[in-house]
Tab-separated table of C-alpha atoms in Angstrom:
chain	number	residue	atom	x	y	z
E	25	MET	CA	4.055	-41.379	-13.711
E	26	GLY	CA	5.175	-39.203	-16.638
E	27	LYS	CA	5.504	-35.444	-16.618
E	28	GLY	CA	1.947	-35.107	-17.789
E	29	GLY	CA	0.521	-37.344	-15.082
E	30	ASN	CA	-1.771	-36.263	-12.307
E	31	GLN	CA	0.229	-35.033	-9.327
E	32	GLY	CA	-0.887	-36.605	-6.122
E	33	GLU	CA	-2.040	-34.804	-3.020
E	34	GLY	CA	0.860	-33.338	-1.097
E	35	SER	CA	3.184	-33.155	-4.073
E	36	THR	CA	5.300	-30.012	-4.421
E	37	VAL	CA	4.941	-27.669	-7.399
E	38	ARG	CA	8.194	-25.884	-8.110
E	39	GLU	CA	7.934	-22.232	-8.987
E	40	ALA	CA	9.844	-21.055	-12.007
E	41	PRO	CA	13.082	-19.343	-10.961
E	42	MET	CA	12.884	-15.561	-11.004
E	43	PRO	CA	14.840	-13.948	-13.854
E	44	THR	CA	18.000	-12.140	-12.795
E	45	PHE	CA	19.494	-9.002	-14.286
E	46	ARG	CA	22.802	-7.184	-14.216
E	47	TRP	CA	23.026	-3.440	-13.674
E	48	GLU	CA	24.339	-3.032	-17.196
E	49	GLU	CA	21.022	-4.307	-18.550
E	50	ILE	CA	18.847	-2.423	-16.051
E	51	GLN	CA	20.472	0.922	-16.837
E	52	LYS	CA	19.419	0.630	-20.470
E	53	HIS	CA	15.761	0.900	-19.438
E	54	ASN	CA	15.701	4.581	-18.585
E	55	LEU	CA	13.487	5.960	-21.355
E	56	ARG	CA	10.012	7.416	-21.079
E	57	THR	CA	8.683	4.422	-23.037
E	58	ASP	CA	10.803	1.887	-21.160
E	59	ARG	CA	11.324	2.288	-17.430
E	60	TRP	CA	12.805	-0.205	-14.990
E	61	LEU	CA	13.918	0.482	-11.444
E	62	VAL	CA	15.213	-1.495	-8.465
E	63	ILE	CA	13.805	-1.589	-4.932
E	64	ASP	CA	15.383	-3.903	-2.338
E	65	ARG	CA	17.174	-5.803	-5.135
E	66	LYS	CA	13.872	-6.511	-6.907
E	67	VAL	CA	13.548	-5.292	-10.500
E	68	TYR	CA	10.273	-3.650	-11.557
E	69	ASN	CA	8.993	-2.567	-14.950
E	70	VAL	CA	7.111	0.659	-14.150
E	71	THR	CA	6.649	1.851	-17.738
E	72	LYS	CA	2.843	1.725	-17.800
E	73	TRP	CA	2.307	2.231	-14.084
E	74	SER	CA	4.235	5.509	-14.102
E	75	GLN	CA	1.368	7.159	-16.005
E	76	ARG	CA	-0.989	6.303	-13.132
E	77	HIS	CA	1.442	7.086	-10.323
E	78	PRO	CA	-0.199	9.545	-7.853
E	79	GLY	CA	3.050	11.489	-7.561
E	80	GLY	CA	3.334	11.877	-11.339
E	81	HIS	CA	5.269	9.961	-13.979
E	82	ARG	CA	8.326	12.198	-13.923
E	83	VAL	CA	9.423	11.427	-10.372
E	84	ILE	CA	9.495	7.710	-11.221
E	85	GLY	CA	11.256	8.450	-14.490
E	86	HIS	CA	14.055	10.215	-12.633
E	87	TYR	CA	14.995	6.886	-11.027
E	88	SER	CA	14.694	4.751	-14.159
E	89	GLY	CA	17.659	2.393	-14.441
E	90	GLU	CA	18.656	3.017	-10.819
E	91	ASP	CA	18.228	1.720	-7.325
E	92	ALA	CA	15.253	3.609	-5.886
E	93	THR	CA	15.036	1.894	-2.489
E	94	ASP	CA	15.699	4.890	-0.247
E	95	ALA	CA	13.594	7.257	-2.334
E	96	PHE	CA	10.729	4.751	-2.278
E	97	ARG	CA	10.941	4.441	1.504
E	98	ALA	CA	11.260	8.197	1.984
E	99	PHE	CA	8.101	9.140	0.085
E	100	HIS	CA	5.658	6.441	1.235
E	101	LEU	CA	4.116	6.002	4.677
E	102	ASP	CA	2.575	2.535	4.361
E	103	LEU	CA	5.124	0.367	2.577
E	104	ASP	CA	2.928	-2.723	2.818
E	105	PHE	CA	0.068	-0.926	1.082
E	106	VAL	CA	2.114	0.522	-1.766
E	107	GLY	CA	3.918	-2.791	-2.035
E	108	LYS	CA	0.685	-4.284	-3.354
E	109	PHE	CA	0.958	-2.043	-6.397
E	110	LEU	CA	4.522	-3.205	-6.996
E	111	LYS	CA	3.803	-6.937	-7.071
E	112	PRO	CA	2.285	-7.019	-10.602
E	113	LEU	CA	5.247	-4.951	-11.850
E	114	LEU	CA	7.919	-7.368	-10.616
E	115	ILE	CA	9.960	-8.849	-13.473
E	116	GLY	CA	13.010	-10.201	-11.689
E	117	GLU	CA	15.817	-9.453	-9.298
E	118	LEU	CA	19.448	-8.465	-9.291
E	119	ALA	CA	21.869	-11.229	-10.144
E	120	PRO	CA	23.480	-12.621	-6.953
E	121	GLU	CA	26.896	-11.281	-7.902
E	122	GLU	CA	25.569	-7.741	-8.501
E	123	PRO	CA	25.887	-5.090	-5.755
E	124	SER	CA	22.653	-3.721	-4.292
E	125	LEU	CA	23.560	-0.197	-5.427
E	126	ASP	CA	24.371	1.008	-8.923
E	127	ARG	CA	27.166	3.181	-10.303
E	128	GLY	CA	29.472	2.840	-7.332
E	129	LYS	CA	27.102	4.430	-4.805
E	130	SER	CA	28.427	4.041	-1.285
E	131	SER	CA	27.023	0.939	0.395
E	132	GLN	CA	28.541	1.941	3.748
E	133	ILE	CA	26.921	5.391	3.760
E	134	THR	CA	23.623	3.838	2.690
E	135	GLU	CA	23.822	1.200	5.418
E	136	ASP	CA	24.590	3.846	8.046
E	137	PHE	CA	21.770	6.071	6.822
E	138	ARG	CA	19.256	3.242	7.020
E	139	ALA	CA	20.442	2.520	10.560
E	140	LEU	CA	19.972	6.211	11.359
E	141	LYS	CA	16.397	6.110	10.037
E	142	LYS	CA	15.715	3.053	12.190
E	143	THR	CA	17.043	4.998	15.178
E	144	ALA	CA	14.699	7.881	14.333
E	145	GLU	CA	11.784	5.461	14.230
E	146	ASP	CA	12.794	3.987	17.604
E	147	MET	CA	12.924	7.544	19.017
E	148	ASN	CA	9.338	8.105	17.772
E	149	LEU	CA	10.503	11.029	15.641
E	150	PHE	CA	7.916	10.181	12.983
E	151	LYS	CA	5.147	10.575	15.567
E	152	THR	CA	3.063	13.740	15.209
E	153	ASN	CA	2.184	16.288	17.872
E	154	HIS	CA	-1.300	17.138	16.615
E	155	LEU	CA	-1.615	20.140	18.940
E	156	PHE	CA	1.366	21.696	17.122
E	157	PHE	CA	-0.376	21.529	13.732
E	158	PHE	CA	-3.707	22.606	15.212
E	159	LEU	CA	-2.054	25.758	16.555
E	160	LEU	CA	-0.432	26.430	13.182
E	161	LEU	CA	-3.791	26.179	11.418
E	162	SER	CA	-5.432	28.283	14.129
E	163	HIS	CA	-2.965	31.135	13.856
E	164	ILE	CA	-3.531	31.231	10.084
E	165	ILE	CA	-7.306	31.478	10.530
E	166	ILE	CA	-6.839	34.108	13.250
E	167	MET	CA	-4.731	36.236	10.885
E	168	GLU	CA	-7.424	35.945	8.199
E	169	SER	CA	-9.983	37.151	10.747
E	170	ILE	CA	-7.769	40.011	11.930
E	171	ALA	CA	-7.368	41.194	8.331
E	172	TRP	CA	-11.132	41.454	7.879
E	173	PHE	CA	-11.507	43.158	11.266
E	174	ILE	CA	-8.916	45.848	10.432
E	175	LEU	CA	-10.785	46.925	7.314
E	176	SER	CA	-14.185	46.662	8.987
E	177	TYR	CA	-13.139	48.820	11.920
E	178	PHE	CA	-10.620	51.249	10.403
E	179	GLY	CA	-11.902	51.448	6.821
E	180	ASN	CA	-10.104	50.968	3.500
E	181	GLY	CA	-7.622	53.827	3.699
E	182	TRP	CA	-4.015	53.401	2.645
E	183	ILE	CA	-2.640	52.582	6.089
E	184	PRO	CA	-5.277	49.926	6.999
E	185	THR	CA	-4.973	48.468	3.484
E	186	VAL	CA	-1.186	48.104	3.686
E	187	ILE	CA	-1.339	46.636	7.184
E	188	THR	CA	-4.046	44.199	6.106
E	189	ALA	CA	-2.014	43.175	3.054
E	190	PHE	CA	0.979	42.354	5.245
E	191	VAL	CA	-1.214	40.356	7.637
E	192	LEU	CA	-2.696	38.377	4.733
E	193	ALA	CA	0.718	37.862	3.132
E	194	THR	CA	1.927	36.432	6.449
E	195	SER	CA	-1.142	34.202	6.584
E	196	GLN	CA	-0.492	33.011	3.019
E	197	ALA	CA	3.179	32.291	3.704
E	198	GLN	CA	2.320	30.295	6.818
E	199	ALA	CA	-0.419	28.427	4.946
E	200	GLY	CA	2.232	27.620	2.342
E	201	TRP	CA	4.443	26.009	4.981
E	202	LEU	CA	1.452	24.158	6.470
E	203	GLN	CA	0.294	22.713	3.152
E	204	HIS	CA	3.878	21.553	2.695
E	205	ASP	CA	3.516	19.437	5.855
E	206	TYR	CA	0.333	17.745	4.680
E	207	GLY	CA	1.664	17.332	1.150
E	208	HIS	CA	4.591	15.360	2.558
E	209	LEU	CA	2.228	13.094	4.538
E	210	SER	CA	3.980	14.158	7.735
E	211	VAL	CA	0.931	14.839	9.937
E	212	TYR	CA	-1.426	11.854	9.914
E	213	LYS	CA	-0.589	8.148	9.865
E	214	LYS	CA	-3.105	7.555	7.090
E	215	SER	CA	-2.147	9.049	3.730
E	216	ILE	CA	-5.774	9.742	2.839
E	217	TRP	CA	-6.224	12.199	5.725
E	218	ASN	CA	-3.053	14.036	4.761
E	219	HIS	CA	-4.344	14.300	1.182
E	220	ILE	CA	-7.762	15.610	2.267
E	221	VAL	CA	-6.392	18.304	4.579
E	222	HIS	CA	-3.719	19.145	2.017
E	223	LYS	CA	-6.399	19.951	-0.555
E	224	PHE	CA	-8.197	22.139	1.986
E	225	VAL	CA	-5.113	24.105	3.005
E	226	ILE	CA	-3.520	24.584	-0.421
E	227	GLY	CA	-6.861	24.854	-2.215
E	228	HIS	CA	-9.251	26.741	0.055
E	229	LEU	CA	-6.701	28.730	2.052
E	230	LYS	CA	-4.313	29.493	-0.832
E	231	GLY	CA	-6.151	28.997	-4.132
E	232	ALA	CA	-3.586	26.541	-5.501
E	233	SER	CA	-3.545	22.895	-6.597
E	234	ALA	CA	-2.459	19.930	-4.482
E	235	ASN	CA	-1.719	17.771	-7.524
E	236	TRP	CA	0.297	20.519	-9.200
E	237	TRP	CA	2.347	20.857	-6.015
E	238	ASN	CA	2.809	17.091	-5.581
E	239	HIS	CA	3.985	16.480	-9.136
E	240	ARG	CA	6.400	19.389	-8.965
E	241	HIS	CA	7.712	19.137	-5.421
E	242	PHE	CA	8.376	15.400	-5.278
E	243	GLN	CA	10.620	15.716	-8.320
E	244	HIS	CA	12.596	18.323	-6.417
E	245	HIS	CA	12.980	15.991	-3.441
E	246	ALA	CA	13.862	12.981	-5.568
E	247	LYS	CA	16.664	14.732	-7.456
E	248	PRO	CA	17.392	18.085	-5.778
E	249	ASN	CA	19.442	20.587	-7.779
E	250	ILE	CA	19.815	18.175	-10.708
E	251	PHE	CA	19.378	19.735	-14.148
E	252	HIS	CA	16.583	18.236	-16.276
E	253	LYS	CA	15.124	16.539	-13.177
E	254	ASP	CA	14.513	19.186	-10.511
E	255	PRO	CA	11.869	21.663	-11.772
E	256	ASP	CA	12.878	24.188	-9.107
E	257	ILE	CA	16.086	24.977	-11.008
E	258	LYS	CA	14.402	25.215	-14.403
E	259	SER	CA	14.958	28.930	-14.821
E	260	LEU	CA	13.622	29.337	-18.391
E	261	HIS	CA	16.875	31.030	-19.518
E	262	VAL	CA	16.288	33.864	-17.020
E	263	PHE	CA	19.129	32.795	-14.711
E	264	VAL	CA	22.178	30.546	-14.997
E	265	LEU	CA	22.786	28.508	-11.847
E	266	GLY	CA	25.669	26.610	-10.312
E	267	GLU	CA	28.866	26.112	-12.287
E	268	TRP	CA	27.993	23.713	-15.100
E	269	GLN	CA	25.115	25.707	-16.620
E	270	PRO	CA	26.874	29.097	-16.876
E	271	LEU	CA	29.898	27.444	-18.464
E	272	GLU	CA	27.684	25.613	-20.972
E	273	TYR	CA	25.778	28.773	-21.847
E	274	GLY	CA	29.010	30.731	-22.148
E	275	LYS	CA	30.740	28.198	-24.402
E	276	LYS	CA	27.671	28.014	-26.645
E	277	LYS	CA	27.473	31.843	-26.741
E	278	LEU	CA	23.950	31.821	-25.314
E	279	LYS	CA	22.897	35.243	-24.068
E	280	TYR	CA	19.160	35.455	-23.470
E	281	LEU	CA	19.882	38.029	-20.756
E	282	PRO	CA	23.036	39.704	-19.421
E	283	TYR	CA	23.722	36.985	-16.871
E	284	ASN	CA	26.678	38.831	-15.392
E	285	HIS	CA	24.028	41.173	-13.949
E	286	GLN	CA	21.618	38.464	-12.789
E	287	HIS	CA	22.396	39.151	-9.129
E	288	GLU	CA	21.004	42.641	-9.755
E	289	TYR	CA	17.925	41.937	-11.880
E	290	PHE	CA	17.071	39.067	-9.502
E	291	PHE	CA	15.566	41.732	-7.227
E	292	LEU	CA	13.292	42.913	-10.047
E	293	ILE	CA	11.984	39.666	-11.513
E	294	GLY	CA	12.747	36.943	-8.959
E	295	PRO	CA	11.050	37.573	-5.608
E	296	PRO	CA	8.449	40.056	-6.920
E	297	LEU	CA	7.053	37.979	-9.792
E	298	LEU	CA	7.418	34.256	-9.064
E	299	ILE	CA	4.057	33.767	-7.321
E	300	PRO	CA	1.840	36.547	-8.765
E	301	MET	CA	2.969	36.025	-12.353
E	302	TYR	CA	4.517	32.605	-12.956
E	303	PHE	CA	3.058	30.268	-10.312
E	304	GLN	CA	-0.441	31.747	-10.356
E	305	TYR	CA	-0.682	31.363	-14.144
E	306	GLN	CA	0.975	27.921	-14.198
E	307	ILE	CA	-1.293	26.534	-11.475
E	308	ILE	CA	-4.511	27.622	-13.181
E	309	MET	CA	-3.421	26.401	-16.600
E	310	THR	CA	-2.228	23.066	-15.161
E	311	MET	CA	-5.561	22.390	-13.463
E	312	ILE	CA	-7.459	23.180	-16.662
E	313	SER	CA	-5.171	21.293	-19.049
E	314	ARG	CA	-5.164	18.192	-16.821
E	315	ARG	CA	-8.910	18.518	-16.190
E	316	ASP	CA	-8.224	18.418	-12.494
E	317	TRP	CA	-11.717	19.532	-11.550
E	318	VAL	CA	-11.442	18.638	-7.853
E	319	ASP	CA	-8.413	20.863	-7.308
E	320	LEU	CA	-9.995	23.555	-9.464
E	321	ALA	CA	-13.114	23.504	-7.293
E	322	TRP	CA	-10.994	23.915	-4.165
E	323	ALA	CA	-9.091	26.806	-5.750
E	324	ILE	CA	-12.328	28.478	-6.865
E	325	SER	CA	-13.601	28.262	-3.280
E	326	TYR	CA	-10.616	30.382	-2.227
E	327	TYR	CA	-11.285	33.064	-4.830
E	328	VAL	CA	-15.015	33.119	-4.039
E	329	ARG	CA	-14.251	33.614	-0.354
E	330	PHE	CA	-11.612	36.270	-1.035
E	331	PHE	CA	-13.713	38.354	-3.399
E	332	TYR	CA	-16.863	37.964	-1.284
E	333	THR	CA	-14.858	39.354	1.648
E	334	TYR	CA	-12.989	42.204	-0.059
E	335	ILE	CA	-15.125	43.416	-2.977
E	336	PRO	CA	-17.331	45.330	-0.487
E	337	PHE	CA	-14.231	47.276	0.566
E	338	TYR	CA	-12.527	47.829	-2.815
E	339	GLY	CA	-14.849	46.853	-5.658
E	340	ILE	CA	-13.951	44.215	-8.241
E	341	ILE	CA	-10.895	45.921	-9.763
E	342	GLY	CA	-9.637	47.058	-6.383
E	343	ALA	CA	-9.992	43.555	-4.929
E	344	LEU	CA	-7.995	42.140	-7.884
E	345	ILE	CA	-5.224	44.656	-7.288
E	346	PHE	CA	-5.330	43.922	-3.557
E	347	LEU	CA	-5.030	40.162	-4.208
E	348	ASN	CA	-1.998	40.587	-6.444
E	349	PHE	CA	-0.346	42.938	-3.962
E	350	ILE	CA	-0.688	40.213	-1.322
E	351	ARG	CA	0.783	37.676	-3.751
E	352	PHE	CA	3.597	40.137	-4.466
E	353	LEU	CA	4.475	40.376	-0.772
E	354	GLU	CA	4.189	36.641	-0.203
E	355	SER	CA	6.385	35.940	-3.213
E	356	HIS	CA	9.330	37.775	-1.642
E	357	TRP	CA	8.973	35.713	1.520
E	358	PHE	CA	8.677	32.440	-0.389
E	359	VAL	CA	11.607	32.996	-2.763
E	360	TRP	CA	14.129	34.094	-0.167
E	361	VAL	CA	13.291	31.239	2.224
E	362	THR	CA	13.210	28.461	-0.369
E	363	GLN	CA	16.359	29.558	-2.186
E	364	MET	CA	18.580	30.144	0.842
E	365	ASN	CA	18.924	26.359	1.295
E	366	HIS	CA	19.367	25.294	-2.326
E	367	ILE	CA	20.555	27.863	-4.869
E	368	VAL	CA	23.795	28.319	-2.924
E	369	MET	CA	24.574	24.600	-3.062
E	370	GLU	CA	25.869	22.334	-5.836
E	371	ILE	CA	23.688	22.494	-8.965
E	372	ASP	CA	24.778	20.081	-11.646
E	373	LEU	CA	23.953	17.123	-13.855
E	374	ASP	CA	23.068	13.872	-12.118
E	375	HIS	CA	26.098	12.229	-10.507
E	376	TYR	CA	23.979	9.279	-9.317
E	377	ARG	CA	24.961	9.514	-5.668
E	378	ASP	CA	23.411	7.527	-2.852
E	379	TRP	CA	20.361	9.107	-1.167
E	380	PHE	CA	22.236	10.563	1.817
E	381	SER	CA	25.071	12.071	-0.214
E	382	SER	CA	22.776	13.510	-2.893
E	383	GLN	CA	20.615	15.327	-0.335
E	384	LEU	CA	23.615	16.750	1.537
E	385	ALA	CA	25.134	18.042	-1.708
E	386	ALA	CA	21.985	20.027	-2.499
E	387	THR	CA	20.874	21.360	0.892
E	388	CYS	CA	22.116	23.422	3.806
E	389	ASN	CA	20.609	24.562	7.097
E	390	VAL	CA	19.952	27.859	8.815
E	391	GLU	CA	20.501	28.199	12.557
E	392	GLN	CA	17.622	27.324	14.834
E	393	SER	CA	15.638	29.933	16.739
E	394	PHE	CA	11.939	30.361	17.433
E	395	PHE	CA	11.745	33.078	14.780
E	396	ASN	CA	13.748	31.153	12.174
E	397	ASP	CA	11.589	28.066	12.719
E	398	TRP	CA	8.366	30.048	12.313
E	399	PHE	CA	9.612	32.287	9.512
E	400	SER	CA	10.797	29.383	7.370
E	401	GLY	CA	8.229	26.765	8.347
E	402	HIS	CA	11.146	24.766	9.819
E	403	LEU	CA	12.781	24.674	6.384
E	404	ASN	CA	15.826	26.005	8.183
E	405	PHE	CA	16.279	22.258	8.826
E	406	GLN	CA	16.354	21.601	5.113
E	407	ILE	CA	18.962	18.838	5.363
E	408	GLU	CA	16.925	16.759	7.788
E	409	HIS	CA	13.705	17.490	5.928
E	410	HIS	CA	15.192	16.224	2.675
E	411	LEU	CA	16.554	13.095	4.313
E	412	PHE	CA	13.271	12.350	6.112
E	413	PRO	CA	10.473	14.139	4.206
E	414	THR	CA	7.664	12.429	6.151
E	415	MET	CA	9.087	13.398	9.552
E	416	PRO	CA	6.921	16.030	11.321
E	417	ARG	CA	8.807	19.295	11.241
E	418	HIS	CA	8.721	19.795	15.014
E	419	ASN	CA	11.046	16.782	15.346
E	420	LEU	CA	13.651	17.756	12.757
E	421	HIS	CA	15.882	19.473	15.320
E	422	LYS	CA	16.011	16.250	17.338
E	423	ILE	CA	17.514	14.183	14.534
E	424	ALA	CA	19.923	16.942	13.423
E	425	PRO	CA	22.781	16.029	15.851
E	426	LEU	CA	22.726	12.427	14.602
E	427	VAL	CA	22.814	13.602	10.989
E	428	LYS	CA	25.815	15.797	11.821
E	429	SER	CA	27.593	12.812	13.367
E	430	LEU	CA	26.976	10.683	10.296
E	431	CYS	CA	28.323	13.460	8.070
E	432	ALA	CA	31.446	13.733	10.225
E	433	LYS	CA	31.980	9.968	10.081
E	434	HIS	CA	31.998	9.958	6.259
E	435	GLY	CA	33.676	13.326	5.682
E	436	ILE	CA	30.555	14.938	4.221
E	437	LYS	CA	30.177	18.663	4.781
E	438	TYR	CA	27.191	19.671	6.919
E	439	GLN	CA	26.485	23.344	6.319
E	440	GLU	CA	24.617	25.536	8.803
E	441	LYS	CA	24.655	29.311	8.816
E	442	PRO	CA	22.921	32.383	10.293
E	443	LEU	CA	19.739	33.561	8.569
E	444	LEU	CA	21.166	36.822	7.231
E	445	ARG	CA	24.254	35.055	5.888
E	446	ALA	CA	22.049	32.496	4.148
E	447	LEU	CA	19.996	35.236	2.468
E	448	LEU	CA	23.078	37.178	1.338
E	449	ASP	CA	24.603	34.000	-0.074
E	450	ILE	CA	21.775	33.823	-2.614
E	451	VAL	CA	22.975	37.051	-4.200
E	452	SER	CA	26.665	36.118	-4.052
E	453	SER	CA	25.882	32.730	-5.623
E	454	LEU	CA	24.039	34.367	-8.518
E	455	LYS	CA	26.912	36.810	-8.969
E	456	LYS	CA	29.500	34.006	-9.041
E	457	SER	CA	27.519	32.041	-11.647
E	458	GLY	CA	27.092	35.182	-13.743
E	459	GLU	CA	30.827	35.827	-13.700
E	460	LEU	CA	31.504	32.230	-14.779
E	461	TRP	CA	29.123	32.721	-17.696
E	462	LEU	CA	30.752	35.991	-18.767
E	463	ASP	CA	34.265	34.530	-18.648
E	464	ALA	CA	33.202	31.511	-20.725
E	465	TYR	CA	31.202	33.702	-23.113
E	466	LEU	CA	34.142	35.991	-23.792
E	467	HIS	CA	37.095	33.614	-23.708
E	468	LYS	CA	36.036	30.049	-24.492
C-alpha cells in the first residue's frame, strides 16, 4: 500500500529522530528571553518554565547555555518527580560527537564526583536522624521559654533585659541554621514536608520569608562567589571583594567609599546592620511586592507573638527597640559565620568550572568540634554542604575524608582552618582587596 494507506495491526510507527545540537549553538541561548540548558545530554528550553520555577527564575538563568546536570541533581530530592516537568521542555539532545560537558569542564573530576555521591548514597549519608533535628528545634523553643521566664521572674531591669536579649539572639541564630536545613530539603524524604516546616521555622520562629530565602540562597549555591550571579557578594558598592572587582573599580576610578579602609568600617556597617537594617527591610518589601501572602502571614505570626509577649514588659516602643537589639546581636553572629567560609575564597567572574571544582574554589572549612558544629550550624563543613546540599548536616563530617581524598587525587586545594583564624581572615581579606583597589585607583 502507499504511504497514505491504512497501516495494519502490528505495524511499527517510527518516531521522528530527536534534533541534535552542538555546544556552540546551545551557548547562544543564555538570555533572559531565551534560555536553554543541558541535563544528562538532553537539551531543554526552559525560557517560559523559568518564570514558574519554585526556586526562582534566576537560578535557572545562571545555567543557561551550560550543562546543569550536577546542579539539577544537587537541588532536587525526587528526580523522577521533577523529571515530569522537564519532559514537555525537551527539544533535543547533544550531537553524538559533542562532549557531555561544555567549555572544557573536567569530565574525569565530574565522573569521580558522581561516583563519590553514589558512595555517599550507599553509606546512607542522605538518611536523616530525626531525633537530631527534634532536639535542635526543642532547644530553640526552650531558649524562647527561658527568655520569657527571666523577665517574668527578675523583671525588666537592665541586667535581665541584656541577658534575655542574648538568649533570644542565640535562639534566633540557631533557628536560622535550622531553617537552612529544611530549606535545603535535607530533613524529610518528601519535599512538601520540608517546605511546610521551613515556613514554620523561618516564618513563625524568625519572622522571615521562605520564598525570599529560597530564591536568594539557591542562587548562591548554584554559582557561589560569582559576580552577577551570587547575590551574597552583591555589596551595593559598600565593599569591593576578591581581586577582580577592586581592580575594576580602581581602573574606572570608582570611589563610592574609601575602600582601602573597608576592613575598618566593616565593623561599623557589616555585622551590626545586615539583619536589622538590610535583610529585615528587604524581606518585608519582597513579600509585599511579590504578593506572597502566605509567607507574610507566617511572618506576621512571629511579630504578633513577639509583641504579645514583650509589650507587657517594655511597652510598644520599648518592645520595638528590644526586637532590633536582638536582631543587632544576631546579625553579628550570622555575618561572621557565613563570611568565614566564602569571602576569603576566590570571588570572580564565572569561569564555568565543573560542579566539584566550582564549589571548592568558593568554600573552605573550619575545624570540627562540638562547639564549632553548634555555633555554625555545621556550616564549618561548608565544602561538603555545598557539594551535597541535601545531605543532613549531622552526616557532613562522615563524607569529608572522601572529599579530601578526591581533592588530593586531582590537585585541588582543600582548605580547613581553626575558627579564630577563619574569623580573622575575613578582615585580612577585606584589607587585601582594599589595597588592590587603592593601587589600581592611584596608578592604573
